[in-house]
Amino acid sequence: MTLVQMQPRPEDVSPAHTTVAEAMDAAGPQVCDDMSVEVALAVMAAARTGRLVVCDQDGQCTGLVTQTELAAVRDSSDYTDRVRLRDILGDHGSFTSPVTTMAEAEHAMRTRQLGALPVVDEQGSALGILALSH
């Protein structure tokens, strides 16, 4: 086992210059966009998480869904067991780059009223999730 020593961030580094890569959380469970709402809720329960990164057949991130959103879809009168995650993503196609500054990302998230945002690389693969602290 190799020990990795973490270096504290210098105190003179401004949050405006901190990048998303320095603040993001692990991406967590990633699921395919053809998954049903019920299965996605079961995956969330098993993983003990409140959100999932959704990817297409090529592994590119297409969005993020939360337990609250999925429960609302499941409890709606229009719900059937044929509803797939791709059907409900809507405006969840927002992403950020790991090199975006925290100030820029936070501004974009607050403007669009997003609690969390997938962080993707140049190929569209999910690297992590940036979540606003309340």
CSV table of N, CA and C in Angstrom, one decimal:
chain,number,residue,atom,x,y,z
A,1,MET,N,0.8,-1.2,0.0
A,1,MET,CA,0.0,0.0,0.0
A,1,MET,C,0.9,1.2,0.0
A,2,THR,N,0.5,2.2,-0.8
A,2,THR,CA,1.3,3.4,-0.9
A,2,THR,C,0.5,4.5,-0.2
A,3,LEU,N,1.2,5.3,0.6
A,3,LEU,CA,0.6,6.4,1.3
A,3,LEU,C,0.7,7.6,0.5
A,4,VAL,N,-0.4,8.3,0.4
A,4,VAL,CA,-0.4,9.6,-0.4
A,4,VAL,C,-0.6,10.7,0.6
A,5,GLN,N,0.3,11.7,0.6
A,5,GLN,CA,0.2,12.8,1.5
A,5,GLN,C,-0.6,13.9,0.8
A,6,MET,N,-1.6,14.4,1.4
A,6,MET,CA,-2.4,15.5,0.8
A,6,MET,C,-1.8,16.9,1.2
A,7,GLN,N,-1.7,17.8,0.3
A,7,GLN,CA,-1.2,19.1,0.5
A,7,GLN,C,-2.4,20.0,0.8
A,8,PRO,N,-2.3,20.8,1.9
A,8,PRO,CA,-3.4,21.8,2.1
A,8,PRO,C,-3.4,22.8,1.0
A,9,ARG,N,-4.5,23.4,0.7
A,9,ARG,CA,-4.6,24.5,-0.3
A,9,ARG,C,-4.0,25.7,0.4
A,10,PRO,N,-3.2,26.4,-0.4
A,10,PRO,CA,-2.6,27.7,0.2
A,10,PRO,C,-3.7,28.6,0.5
A,11,GLU,N,-3.6,29.4,1.6
A,11,GLU,CA,-4.6,30.3,2.1
A,11,GLU,C,-4.8,31.5,1.1
A,12,ASP,N,-3.8,31.8,0.3
A,12,ASP,CA,-3.9,32.9,-0.6
A,12,ASP,C,-4.6,32.6,-1.9
A,13,VAL,N,-5.1,31.3,-2.1
A,13,VAL,CA,-5.8,30.9,-3.3
A,13,VAL,C,-7.3,31.4,-3.2
A,14,SER,N,-7.7,32.2,-4.1
A,14,SER,CA,-9.1,32.7,-4.1
A,14,SER,C,-10.1,31.7,-4.6
A,15,PRO,N,-11.3,31.7,-4.1
A,15,PRO,CA,-12.3,30.8,-4.6
A,15,PRO,C,-12.6,31.0,-6.1
A,16,ALA,N,-12.3,32.3,-6.5
A,16,ALA,CA,-12.5,32.6,-8.0
A,16,ALA,C,-11.6,31.9,-8.8
A,17,HIS,N,-10.4,31.4,-8.3
A,17,HIS,CA,-9.4,30.7,-9.1
A,17,HIS,C,-9.4,29.2,-8.8
A,18,THR,N,-10.2,28.8,-7.8
A,18,THR,CA,-10.3,27.4,-7.6
A,18,THR,C,-11.1,26.7,-8.7
A,19,THR,N,-10.7,25.6,-9.2
A,19,THR,CA,-11.4,24.9,-10.3
A,19,THR,C,-12.4,23.9,-9.8
A,20,VAL,N,-13.3,23.5,-10.6
A,20,VAL,CA,-14.3,22.5,-10.3
A,20,VAL,C,-13.6,21.2,-9.9
A,21,ALA,N,-12.5,20.9,-10.6
A,21,ALA,CA,-11.8,19.6,-10.3
A,21,ALA,C,-11.4,19.5,-8.9
A,22,GLU,N,-11.1,20.7,-8.3
A,22,GLU,CA,-10.7,20.7,-6.9
A,22,GLU,C,-11.8,20.5,-5.9
A,23,ALA,N,-13.0,20.8,-6.4
A,23,ALA,CA,-14.2,20.8,-5.4
A,23,ALA,C,-15.2,19.7,-5.7
A,24,MET,N,-15.1,19.0,-6.8
A,24,MET,CA,-16.1,18.0,-7.2
A,24,MET,C,-16.0,16.7,-6.3
A,25,ASP,N,-17.2,16.1,-6.2
A,25,ASP,CA,-17.3,14.8,-5.6
A,25,ASP,C,-17.1,13.7,-6.6
A,26,ALA,N,-16.9,12.5,-6.2
A,26,ALA,CA,-16.9,11.3,-7.1
A,26,ALA,C,-18.2,11.3,-7.9
A,27,ALA,N,-18.2,10.8,-9.1
A,27,ALA,CA,-19.4,10.7,-9.9
A,27,ALA,C,-20.5,9.8,-9.3
A,28,GLY,N,-20.1,8.8,-8.5
A,28,GLY,CA,-21.0,7.8,-8.0
A,28,GLY,C,-21.6,6.9,-9.0
A,29,PRO,N,-22.7,6.3,-8.7
A,29,PRO,CA,-23.3,5.3,-9.7
A,29,PRO,C,-23.6,6.0,-11.0
A,30,GLN,N,-23.3,5.3,-12.1
A,30,GLN,CA,-23.7,5.8,-13.4
A,30,GLN,C,-24.5,4.7,-14.0
A,31,VAL,N,-25.6,5.1,-14.6
A,31,VAL,CA,-26.6,4.2,-15.2
A,31,VAL,C,-26.9,4.6,-16.6
A,32,CYS,N,-27.4,3.6,-17.4
A,32,CYS,CA,-27.7,3.9,-18.8
A,32,CYS,C,-29.1,4.5,-18.9
A,33,ASP,N,-29.2,5.4,-19.9
A,33,ASP,CA,-30.5,6.2,-20.1
A,33,ASP,C,-31.7,5.3,-20.5
A,34,ASP,N,-31.5,4.0,-20.8
A,34,ASP,CA,-32.6,3.2,-21.1
A,34,ASP,C,-33.2,2.5,-19.9
A,35,MET,N,-32.6,2.8,-18.7
A,35,MET,CA,-33.1,2.2,-17.4
A,35,MET,C,-34.5,2.7,-17.1
A,36,SER,N,-35.3,1.9,-16.5
A,36,SER,CA,-36.6,2.3,-16.0
A,36,SER,C,-36.5,3.1,-14.7
A,37,VAL,N,-37.5,3.9,-14.5
A,37,VAL,CA,-37.5,4.7,-13.2
A,37,VAL,C,-37.5,3.8,-12.0
A,38,GLU,N,-38.2,2.7,-12.0
A,38,GLU,CA,-38.3,1.8,-10.9
A,38,GLU,C,-36.9,1.2,-10.6
A,39,VAL,N,-36.2,0.8,-11.6
A,39,VAL,CA,-34.9,0.2,-11.5
A,39,VAL,C,-33.9,1.2,-11.0
A,40,ALA,N,-34.0,2.4,-11.5
A,40,ALA,CA,-33.1,3.5,-11.1
A,40,ALA,C,-33.3,3.8,-9.6
A,41,LEU,N,-34.6,3.8,-9.1
A,41,LEU,CA,-34.8,4.1,-7.7
A,41,LEU,C,-34.2,2.9,-6.9
A,42,ALA,N,-34.3,1.7,-7.4
A,42,ALA,CA,-33.7,0.6,-6.6
A,42,ALA,C,-32.2,0.7,-6.6
A,43,VAL,N,-31.6,1.2,-7.7
A,43,VAL,CA,-30.1,1.4,-7.7
A,43,VAL,C,-29.7,2.4,-6.7
A,44,MET,N,-30.5,3.5,-6.6
A,44,MET,CA,-30.2,4.6,-5.7
A,44,MET,C,-30.3,4.0,-4.2
A,45,ALA,N,-31.4,3.3,-4.0
A,45,ALA,CA,-31.5,2.7,-2.6
A,45,ALA,C,-30.4,1.8,-2.2
A,46,ALA,N,-30.0,1.0,-3.2
A,46,ALA,CA,-28.9,0.0,-2.9
A,46,ALA,C,-27.6,0.8,-2.7
A,47,ALA,N,-27.4,1.8,-3.5
A,47,ALA,CA,-26.1,2.6,-3.4
A,47,ALA,C,-26.2,3.7,-2.3
A,48,ARG,N,-27.3,3.8,-1.7
A,48,ARG,CA,-27.5,4.8,-0.6
A,48,ARG,C,-27.1,6.2,-1.1
A,49,THR,N,-27.7,6.6,-2.3
A,49,THR,CA,-27.4,7.9,-2.8
A,49,THR,C,-28.7,8.6,-3.3
A,50,GLY,N,-28.6,9.8,-3.4
A,50,GLY,CA,-29.8,10.6,-3.8
A,50,GLY,C,-29.8,11.0,-5.3
A,51,ARG,N,-28.8,10.6,-6.0
A,51,ARG,CA,-28.7,11.0,-7.4
A,51,ARG,C,-27.9,10.0,-8.2
A,52,LEU,N,-28.2,10.0,-9.5
A,52,LEU,CA,-27.5,9.1,-10.4
A,52,LEU,C,-27.0,9.9,-11.6
A,53,VAL,N,-25.8,9.6,-12.1
A,53,VAL,CA,-25.4,10.1,-13.4
A,53,VAL,C,-25.9,9.2,-14.5
A,54,VAL,N,-26.5,9.8,-15.5
A,54,VAL,CA,-27.2,9.1,-16.6
A,54,VAL,C,-26.3,9.2,-17.8
A,55,CYS,N,-26.0,8.0,-18.5
A,55,CYS,CA,-25.1,8.0,-19.6
A,55,CYS,C,-25.9,7.3,-20.8
A,56,ASP,N,-25.4,7.6,-22.0
A,56,ASP,CA,-26.1,7.0,-23.2
A,56,ASP,C,-25.4,5.7,-23.5
A,57,GLN,N,-25.7,5.0,-24.6
A,57,GLN,CA,-25.2,3.7,-24.9
A,57,GLN,C,-23.6,3.8,-25.2
A,58,ASP,N,-23.1,5.0,-25.5
A,58,ASP,CA,-21.7,5.1,-25.7
A,58,ASP,C,-20.9,5.5,-24.5
A,59,GLY,N,-21.6,5.6,-23.3
A,59,GLY,CA,-20.9,6.0,-22.1
A,59,GLY,C,-20.8,7.5,-21.9
A,60,GLN,N,-21.4,8.3,-22.7
A,60,GLN,CA,-21.3,9.7,-22.6
A,60,GLN,C,-22.4,10.2,-21.6
A,61,CYS,N,-22.0,11.1,-20.8
A,61,CYS,CA,-23.0,11.6,-19.8
A,61,CYS,C,-24.1,12.4,-20.5
A,62,THR,N,-25.3,12.1,-20.1
A,62,THR,CA,-26.5,12.8,-20.7
A,62,THR,C,-27.2,13.6,-19.7
A,63,GLY,N,-26.9,13.4,-18.4
A,63,GLY,CA,-27.5,14.2,-17.4
A,63,GLY,C,-27.4,13.6,-16.0
A,64,LEU,N,-28.3,14.1,-15.1
A,64,LEU,CA,-28.3,13.7,-13.7
A,64,LEU,C,-29.7,13.6,-13.3
A,65,VAL,N,-30.1,12.6,-12.5
A,65,VAL,CA,-31.4,12.5,-12.0
A,65,VAL,C,-31.3,12.4,-10.5
A,66,THR,N,-32.3,12.9,-9.8
A,66,THR,CA,-32.4,12.8,-8.3
A,66,THR,C,-33.5,11.9,-7.9
A,67,GLN,N,-33.4,11.4,-6.7
A,67,GLN,CA,-34.4,10.5,-6.1
A,67,GLN,C,-35.8,11.3,-6.0
A,68,THR,N,-35.7,12.5,-5.7
A,68,THR,CA,-36.9,13.3,-5.6
A,68,THR,C,-37.6,13.4,-7.0
A,69,GLU,N,-36.8,13.7,-8.0
A,69,GLU,CA,-37.4,13.8,-9.4
A,69,GLU,C,-38.0,12.4,-9.8
A,70,LEU,N,-37.3,11.4,-9.5
A,70,LEU,CA,-37.8,10.0,-10.0
A,70,LEU,C,-39.0,9.6,-9.2
A,71,ALA,N,-39.1,9.9,-7.9
A,71,ALA,CA,-40.3,9.6,-7.1
A,71,ALA,C,-41.5,10.4,-7.6
A,72,ALA,N,-41.3,11.7,-8.0
A,72,ALA,CA,-42.3,12.5,-8.5
A,72,ALA,C,-42.9,11.9,-9.8
A,73,VAL,N,-42.0,11.5,-10.7
A,73,VAL,CA,-42.4,10.9,-12.0
A,73,VAL,C,-43.2,9.6,-11.7
A,74,ARG,N,-42.6,8.7,-10.8
A,74,ARG,CA,-43.3,7.5,-10.5
A,74,ARG,C,-44.7,7.7,-9.9
A,75,ASP,N,-44.9,8.7,-9.1
A,75,ASP,CA,-46.1,9.0,-8.4
A,75,ASP,C,-47.1,9.8,-9.3
A,76,SER,N,-46.7,10.2,-10.5
A,76,SER,CA,-47.6,11.0,-11.4
A,76,SER,C,-48.6,10.1,-12.0
A,77,SER,N,-49.7,10.7,-12.4
A,77,SER,CA,-50.8,9.9,-13.1
A,77,SER,C,-50.4,9.4,-14.5
A,78,ASP,N,-49.4,10.1,-15.1
A,78,ASP,CA,-49.0,9.7,-16.4
A,78,ASP,C,-47.9,8.5,-16.4
A,79,TYR,N,-47.5,8.1,-15.3
A,79,TYR,CA,-46.4,7.1,-15.2
A,79,TYR,C,-46.9,5.7,-15.6
A,80,THR,N,-46.0,5.1,-16.4
A,80,THR,CA,-46.1,3.7,-16.7
A,80,THR,C,-44.7,3.0,-16.5
A,81,ASP,N,-44.7,1.7,-16.5
A,81,ASP,CA,-43.4,1.0,-16.3
A,81,ASP,C,-42.5,1.1,-17.5
A,82,ARG,N,-43.0,1.7,-18.6
A,82,ARG,CA,-42.2,1.9,-19.8
A,82,ARG,C,-41.4,3.2,-19.9
A,83,VAL,N,-41.6,4.1,-18.9
A,83,VAL,CA,-40.9,5.3,-18.8
A,83,VAL,C,-39.4,5.0,-18.5
A,84,ARG,N,-38.6,5.6,-19.3
A,84,ARG,CA,-37.1,5.4,-19.2
A,84,ARG,C,-36.5,6.7,-18.8
A,85,LEU,N,-35.3,6.6,-18.2
A,85,LEU,CA,-34.6,7.8,-17.8
A,85,LEU,C,-34.4,8.9,-18.9
A,86,ARG,N,-34.2,8.4,-20.1
A,86,ARG,CA,-34.0,9.3,-21.2
A,86,ARG,C,-35.3,10.1,-21.5
A,87,ASP,N,-36.4,9.6,-21.1
A,87,ASP,CA,-37.7,10.2,-21.3
A,87,ASP,C,-37.9,11.4,-20.3
A,88,ILE,N,-37.2,11.4,-19.2
A,88,ILE,CA,-37.5,12.4,-18.2
A,88,ILE,C,-36.3,13.4,-18.0
A,89,LEU,N,-35.2,13.2,-18.7
A,89,LEU,CA,-34.1,14.1,-18.5
A,89,LEU,C,-34.4,15.5,-18.7
A,90,GLY,N,-35.2,15.8,-19.7
A,90,GLY,CA,-35.5,17.2,-19.9
A,90,GLY,C,-34.3,18.1,-20.0
A,91,ASP,N,-34.3,19.2,-19.2
A,91,ASP,CA,-33.2,20.2,-19.2
A,91,ASP,C,-32.0,19.7,-18.3
A,92,HIS,N,-31.8,18.5,-18.2
A,92,HIS,CA,-30.7,18.0,-17.3
A,92,HIS,C,-29.4,17.8,-18.1
A,93,GLY,N,-29.4,18.4,-19.3
A,93,GLY,CA,-28.2,18.2,-20.1
A,93,GLY,C,-27.2,19.3,-19.8
A,94,SER,N,-27.2,19.8,-18.6
A,94,SER,CA,-26.2,20.8,-18.2
A,94,SER,C,-25.0,20.1,-17.6
A,95,PHE,N,-23.8,20.5,-18.0
A,95,PHE,CA,-22.5,20.0,-17.6
A,95,PHE,C,-21.5,21.1,-17.3
A,96,THR,N,-20.4,20.7,-16.7
A,96,THR,CA,-19.3,21.6,-16.5
A,96,THR,C,-18.0,20.9,-16.7
A,97,SER,N,-17.0,21.6,-17.0
A,97,SER,CA,-15.7,21.1,-17.2
A,97,SER,C,-14.9,21.2,-15.9
A,98,PRO,N,-13.9,20.3,-15.8
A,98,PRO,CA,-13.1,20.3,-14.5
A,98,PRO,C,-12.2,21.5,-14.4
A,99,VAL,N,-12.0,22.2,-15.5
A,99,VAL,CA,-11.2,23.4,-15.5
A,99,VAL,C,-12.0,24.7,-15.3
A,100,THR,N,-13.3,24.6,-15.3
A,100,THR,CA,-14.1,25.8,-15.0
A,100,THR,C,-13.8,26.3,-13.6
A,101,THR,N,-13.8,27.6,-13.4
A,101,THR,CA,-13.6,28.1,-12.0
A,101,THR,C,-14.9,27.9,-11.2
A,102,MET,N,-14.7,27.7,-9.9
A,102,MET,CA,-15.8,27.5,-9.0
A,102,MET,C,-16.8,28.7,-9.1
A,103,ALA,N,-16.2,29.9,-9.2
A,103,ALA,CA,-17.1,31.1,-9.3
A,103,ALA,C,-18.0,31.0,-10.5
A,104,GLU,N,-17.5,30.6,-11.6
A,104,GLU,CA,-18.3,30.5,-12.9
A,104,GLU,C,-19.3,29.4,-12.7
A,105,ALA,N,-18.9,28.2,-12.2
A,105,ALA,CA,-19.8,27.1,-12.0
A,105,ALA,C,-20.9,27.4,-11.0
A,106,GLU,N,-20.6,28.0,-9.9
A,106,GLU,CA,-21.6,28.4,-8.9
A,106,GLU,C,-22.6,29.4,-9.5
A,107,HIS,N,-22.1,30.4,-10.2
A,107,HIS,CA,-23.0,31.3,-10.8
A,107,HIS,C,-24.0,30.6,-11.8
A,108,ALA,N,-23.5,29.8,-12.6
A,108,ALA,CA,-24.3,29.1,-13.6
A,108,ALA,C,-25.4,28.2,-12.9
A,109,MET,N,-24.9,27.5,-11.8
A,109,MET,CA,-25.9,26.6,-11.1
A,109,MET,C,-27.0,27.4,-10.4
A,110,ARG,N,-26.6,28.5,-9.8
A,110,ARG,CA,-27.6,29.3,-9.1
A,110,ARG,C,-28.6,30.0,-10.1
A,111,THR,N,-28.1,30.4,-11.3
A,111,THR,CA,-28.9,31.0,-12.3
A,111,THR,C,-29.9,30.0,-12.8
A,112,ARG,N,-29.5,28.8,-13.0
A,112,ARG,CA,-30.3,27.7,-13.6
A,112,ARG,C,-31.0,26.9,-12.5
A,113,GLN,N,-30.8,27.3,-11.3
A,113,GLN,CA,-31.4,26.6,-10.1
A,113,GLN,C,-31.1,25.1,-10.1
A,114,LEU,N,-29.8,24.8,-10.2
A,114,LEU,CA,-29.4,23.4,-10.2
A,114,LEU,C,-28.7,23.1,-8.9
A,115,GLY,N,-29.0,22.1,-8.2
A,115,GLY,CA,-28.4,21.7,-7.0
A,115,GLY,C,-27.1,20.9,-7.2
A,116,ALA,N,-27.0,20.3,-8.4
A,116,ALA,CA,-25.8,19.5,-8.7
A,116,ALA,C,-25.6,19.5,-10.2
A,117,LEU,N,-24.3,19.3,-10.6
A,117,LEU,CA,-24.0,19.4,-12.0
A,117,LEU,C,-22.9,18.4,-12.3
A,118,PRO,N,-23.1,17.5,-13.3
A,118,PRO,CA,-22.1,16.6,-13.7
A,118,PRO,C,-20.8,17.3,-14.2
A,119,VAL,N,-19.7,16.8,-13.9
A,119,VAL,CA,-18.4,17.3,-14.4
A,119,VAL,C,-17.9,16.3,-15.4
A,120,VAL,N,-17.7,16.7,-16.7
A,120,VAL,CA,-17.4,15.8,-17.8
A,120,VAL,C,-16.0,16.2,-18.4
A,121,ASP,N,-15.4,15.2,-19.0
A,121,ASP,CA,-14.1,15.5,-19.7
A,121,ASP,C,-14.4,15.8,-21.2
A,122,GLU,N,-13.4,16.0,-22.0
A,122,GLU,CA,-13.6,16.4,-23.3
A,122,GLU,C,-14.4,15.4,-24.2
A,123,GLN,N,-14.4,14.2,-23.8
A,123,GLN,CA,-15.2,13.1,-24.5
A,123,GLN,C,-16.6,13.0,-24.0
A,124,GLY,N,-16.9,13.7,-23.0
A,124,GLY,CA,-18.3,13.6,-22.4
A,124,GLY,C,-18.5,12.6,-21.4
A,125,SER,N,-17.4,12.0,-20.9
A,125,SER,CA,-17.5,11.0,-19.8
A,125,SER,C,-17.5,11.7,-18.5
A,126,ALA,N,-18.4,11.2,-17.6
A,126,ALA,CA,-18.5,11.8,-16.2
A,126,ALA,C,-17.3,11.5,-15.4
A,127,LEU,N,-16.8,12.6,-14.8
A,127,LEU,CA,-15.6,12.6,-13.9
A,127,LEU,C,-16.0,12.7,-12.5
A,128,GLY,N,-17.1,13.5,-12.3
A,128,GLY,CA,-17.6,13.7,-10.9
A,128,GLY,C,-18.8,14.5,-10.9
A,129,ILE,N,-19.2,15.0,-9.7
A,129,ILE,CA,-20.4,15.8,-9.6
A,129,ILE,C,-20.0,17.0,-8.7
A,130,LEU,N,-20.5,18.2,-9.1
A,130,LEU,CA,-20.3,19.4,-8.3
A,130,LEU,C,-21.7,19.7,-7.7
A,131,ALA,N,-21.7,19.7,-6.4
A,131,ALA,CA,-23.0,20.0,-5.7
A,131,ALA,C,-22.8,21.3,-4.9
A,132,LEU,N,-23.9,22.1,-4.9
A,132,LEU,CA,-23.9,23.3,-4.1
A,132,LEU,C,-24.2,23.0,-2.7
A,133,SER,N,-23.4,23.6,-1.8
A,133,SER,CA,-23.8,23.4,-0.4
A,133,SER,C,-24.8,24.4,0.0
A,134,HIS,N,-25.7,24.0,0.8
A,134,HIS,CA,-26.8,25.0,1.1
A,134,HIS,C,-26.6,25.5,2.5
